Amino acid sequence: MGKSKLGKFVLFGALLGGAVALLDRSTRNSVMGTSKKAANEISFYAKNPETLKQKLVDQKDKFQAAYEQLSGDVSYIKEQVEELKALTPQVKELVTDTKETFVDSKEEYETILKESPTATP
């Protein structure tokens, strides 16, 4: 068996597709503009590494703050779920007791009504 040529053909197809896309003037202009902008940024940060370092530190701080906020929210939700799990059996017991009380009361009222003399005109 020979080597797989899939990788070569995929790369060739990508290069060919890129070349065909560059035949369009607006695409060429867009690629050139983006390339120039990227080159300018690389050049700027190469000359000013402290600016890049500060920008990265700021991004890290933002992500860390977002993580801490999310972590706090998750902890709060977890606590609420645990509290709900603890309350559920108590609520179920309360509902069951209330139902039994109403059933017992109904039976008592029926007994009272049966035992009481009815008034006839």
Tab-separated table of N, CA and C in Angstrom, residues 19-67:
chain	number	residue	atom	x	y	z
A	19	ALA	N	-6.325	30.681	-4.088
A	19	ALA	CA	-5.889	31.401	-5.298
A	19	ALA	C	-7.090	31.846	-6.122
A	20	VAL	N	-8.090	30.996	-6.248
A	20	VAL	CA	-9.288	31.355	-7.018
A	20	VAL	C	-10.033	32.486	-6.310
A	21	ALA	N	-10.097	32.436	-4.990
A	21	ALA	CA	-10.795	33.487	-4.246
A	21	ALA	C	-10.097	34.824	-4.432
A	22	LEU	N	-8.773	34.819	-4.589
A	22	LEU	CA	-8.023	36.072	-4.751
A	22	LEU	C	-8.205	36.690	-6.132
A	23	LEU	N	-8.876	35.996	-7.043
A	23	LEU	CA	-9.164	36.589	-8.345
A	23	LEU	C	-10.163	37.733	-8.219
A	24	ASP	N	-10.963	37.712	-7.185
A	24	ASP	CA	-11.941	38.772	-6.941
A	24	ASP	C	-11.232	39.964	-6.295
A	25	ARG	N	-11.443	41.152	-6.861
A	25	ARG	CA	-10.755	42.358	-6.396
A	25	ARG	C	-11.091	42.687	-4.938
A	26	SER	N	-12.357	42.602	-4.549
A	26	SER	CA	-12.728	42.959	-3.176
A	26	SER	C	-12.102	41.989	-2.173
A	27	THR	N	-12.012	40.708	-2.549
A	27	THR	CA	-11.374	39.732	-1.673
A	27	THR	C	-9.890	40.048	-1.523
A	28	ARG	N	-9.229	40.372	-2.645
A	28	ARG	CA	-7.805	40.739	-2.585
A	28	ARG	C	-7.594	41.939	-1.693
A	29	ASN	N	-8.443	42.964	-1.864
A	29	ASN	CA	-8.314	44.173	-1.040
A	29	ASN	C	-8.527	43.869	0.445
A	30	SER	N	-9.499	43.023	0.725
A	30	SER	CA	-9.774	42.648	2.111
A	30	SER	C	-8.591	41.892	2.714
A	31	VAL	N	-8.044	40.940	1.962
A	31	VAL	CA	-6.899	40.160	2.444
A	31	VAL	C	-5.698	41.075	2.654
A	32	MET	N	-5.465	41.984	1.735
A	32	MET	CA	-4.334	42.907	1.861
A	32	MET	C	-4.523	43.819	3.072
A	33	GLY	N	-5.723	44.337	3.266
A	33	GLY	CA	-5.993	45.202	4.411
A	33	GLY	C	-5.795	44.474	5.730
A	34	THR	N	-6.316	43.261	5.810
A	34	THR	CA	-6.174	42.461	7.029
A	34	THR	C	-4.711	42.112	7.286
A	35	SER	N	-3.996	41.767	6.223
A	35	SER	CA	-2.574	41.425	6.360
A	35	SER	C	-1.761	42.625	6.830
A	36	LYS	N	-2.045	43.801	6.266
A	36	LYS	CA	-1.320	45.014	6.678
A	36	LYS	C	-1.613	45.353	8.136
A	37	LYS	N	-2.880	45.225	8.517
A	37	LYS	CA	-3.258	45.509	9.899
A	37	LYS	C	-2.543	44.561	10.863
A	38	ALA	N	-2.517	43.272	10.524
A	38	ALA	CA	-1.840	42.279	11.374
A	38	ALA	C	-0.346	42.575	11.457
A	39	ALA	N	0.266	42.938	10.320
A	39	ALA	CA	1.699	43.243	10.308
A	39	ALA	C	1.985	44.478	11.166
A	40	ASN	N	1.126	45.486	11.085
A	40	ASN	CA	1.302	46.689	11.906
A	40	ASN	C	1.193	46.366	13.396
A	41	GLU	N	0.224	45.532	13.764
A	41	GLU	CA	0.064	45.162	15.174
A	41	GLU	C	1.267	44.371	15.670
A	42	ILE	N	1.745	43.445	14.853
A	42	ILE	CA	2.924	42.657	15.247
A	42	ILE	C	4.130	43.572	15.425
A	43	SER	N	4.284	44.499	14.502
A	43	SER	CA	5.404	45.444	14.575
A	43	SER	C	5.283	46.313	15.829
A	44	PHE	N	4.060	46.806	16.116
A	44	PHE	CA	3.835	47.655	17.285
A	44	PHE	C	4.178	46.906	18.569
A	45	TYR	N	3.649	45.667	18.700
A	45	TYR	CA	3.885	44.909	19.927
A	45	TYR	C	5.336	44.429	20.035
A	46	ALA	N	6.014	44.263	18.904
A	46	ALA	CA	7.436	43.906	18.945
A	46	ALA	C	8.246	45.071	19.515
A	47	LYS	N	7.835	46.294	19.198
A	47	LYS	CA	8.533	47.480	19.707
A	47	LYS	C	8.083	47.838	21.124
A	48	ASN	N	6.870	47.445	21.503
A	48	ASN	CA	6.289	47.794	22.808
A	48	ASN	C	5.812	46.541	23.545
A	49	PRO	N	6.725	45.701	23.986
A	49	PRO	CA	6.285	44.455	24.636
A	49	PRO	C	5.550	44.697	25.957
A	50	GLU	N	5.832	45.808	26.633
A	50	GLU	CA	5.129	46.095	27.895
A	50	GLU	C	3.643	46.338	27.650
A	51	THR	N	3.320	46.968	26.537
A	51	THR	CA	1.913	47.198	26.191
A	51	THR	C	1.209	45.864	25.987
A	52	LEU	N	1.863	44.951	25.277
A	52	LEU	CA	1.289	43.623	25.054
A	52	LEU	C	1.125	42.890	26.387
A	53	LYS	N	2.149	42.985	27.232
A	53	LYS	CA	2.084	42.323	28.537
A	53	LYS	C	0.921	42.868	29.355
A	54	GLN	N	0.749	44.195	29.376
A	54	GLN	CA	-0.341	44.809	30.133
A	54	GLN	C	-1.701	44.401	29.569
A	55	LYS	N	-1.796	44.333	28.248
A	55	LYS	CA	-3.050	43.926	27.612
A	55	LYS	C	-3.404	42.491	27.995
A	56	LEU	N	-2.390	41.622	28.002
A	56	LEU	CA	-2.628	40.231	28.382
A	56	LEU	C	-3.007	40.107	29.859
A	57	VAL	N	-2.370	40.909	30.715
A	57	VAL	CA	-2.706	40.894	32.144
A	57	VAL	C	-4.146	41.367	32.347
A	58	ASP	N	-4.538	42.407	31.620
A	58	ASP	CA	-5.916	42.912	31.727
A	58	ASP	C	-6.921	41.843	31.296
A	59	GLN	N	-6.620	41.158	30.193
A	59	GLN	CA	-7.513	40.093	29.721
A	59	GLN	C	-7.599	38.969	30.753
A	60	LYS	N	-6.444	38.623	31.333
A	60	LYS	CA	-6.419	37.565	32.351
A	60	LYS	C	-7.275	37.964	33.545
A	61	ASP	N	-7.164	39.236	33.959
A	61	ASP	CA	-7.954	39.713	35.098
A	61	ASP	C	-9.444	39.667	34.792
A	62	LYS	N	-9.817	40.039	33.570
A	62	LYS	CA	-11.231	39.991	33.188
A	62	LYS	C	-11.755	38.562	33.210
A	63	PHE	N	-10.976	37.642	32.644
A	63	PHE	CA	-11.403	36.241	32.638
A	63	PHE	C	-11.464	35.677	34.048
A	64	GLN	N	-10.513	36.068	34.890
A	64	GLN	CA	-10.499	35.580	36.259
A	64	GLN	C	-11.717	36.106	37.027
A	65	ALA	N	-12.050	37.381	36.821
A	65	ALA	CA	-13.230	37.948	37.486
A	65	ALA	C	-14.499	37.248	37.012
A	66	ALA	N	-14.584	36.989	35.721
A	66	ALA	CA	-15.758	36.291	35.181
A	66	ALA	C	-15.845	34.876	35.749
A	67	TYR	N	-14.691	34.216	35.854
A	67	TYR	CA	-14.672	32.863	36.418
A	67	TYR	C	-15.130	32.877	37.877
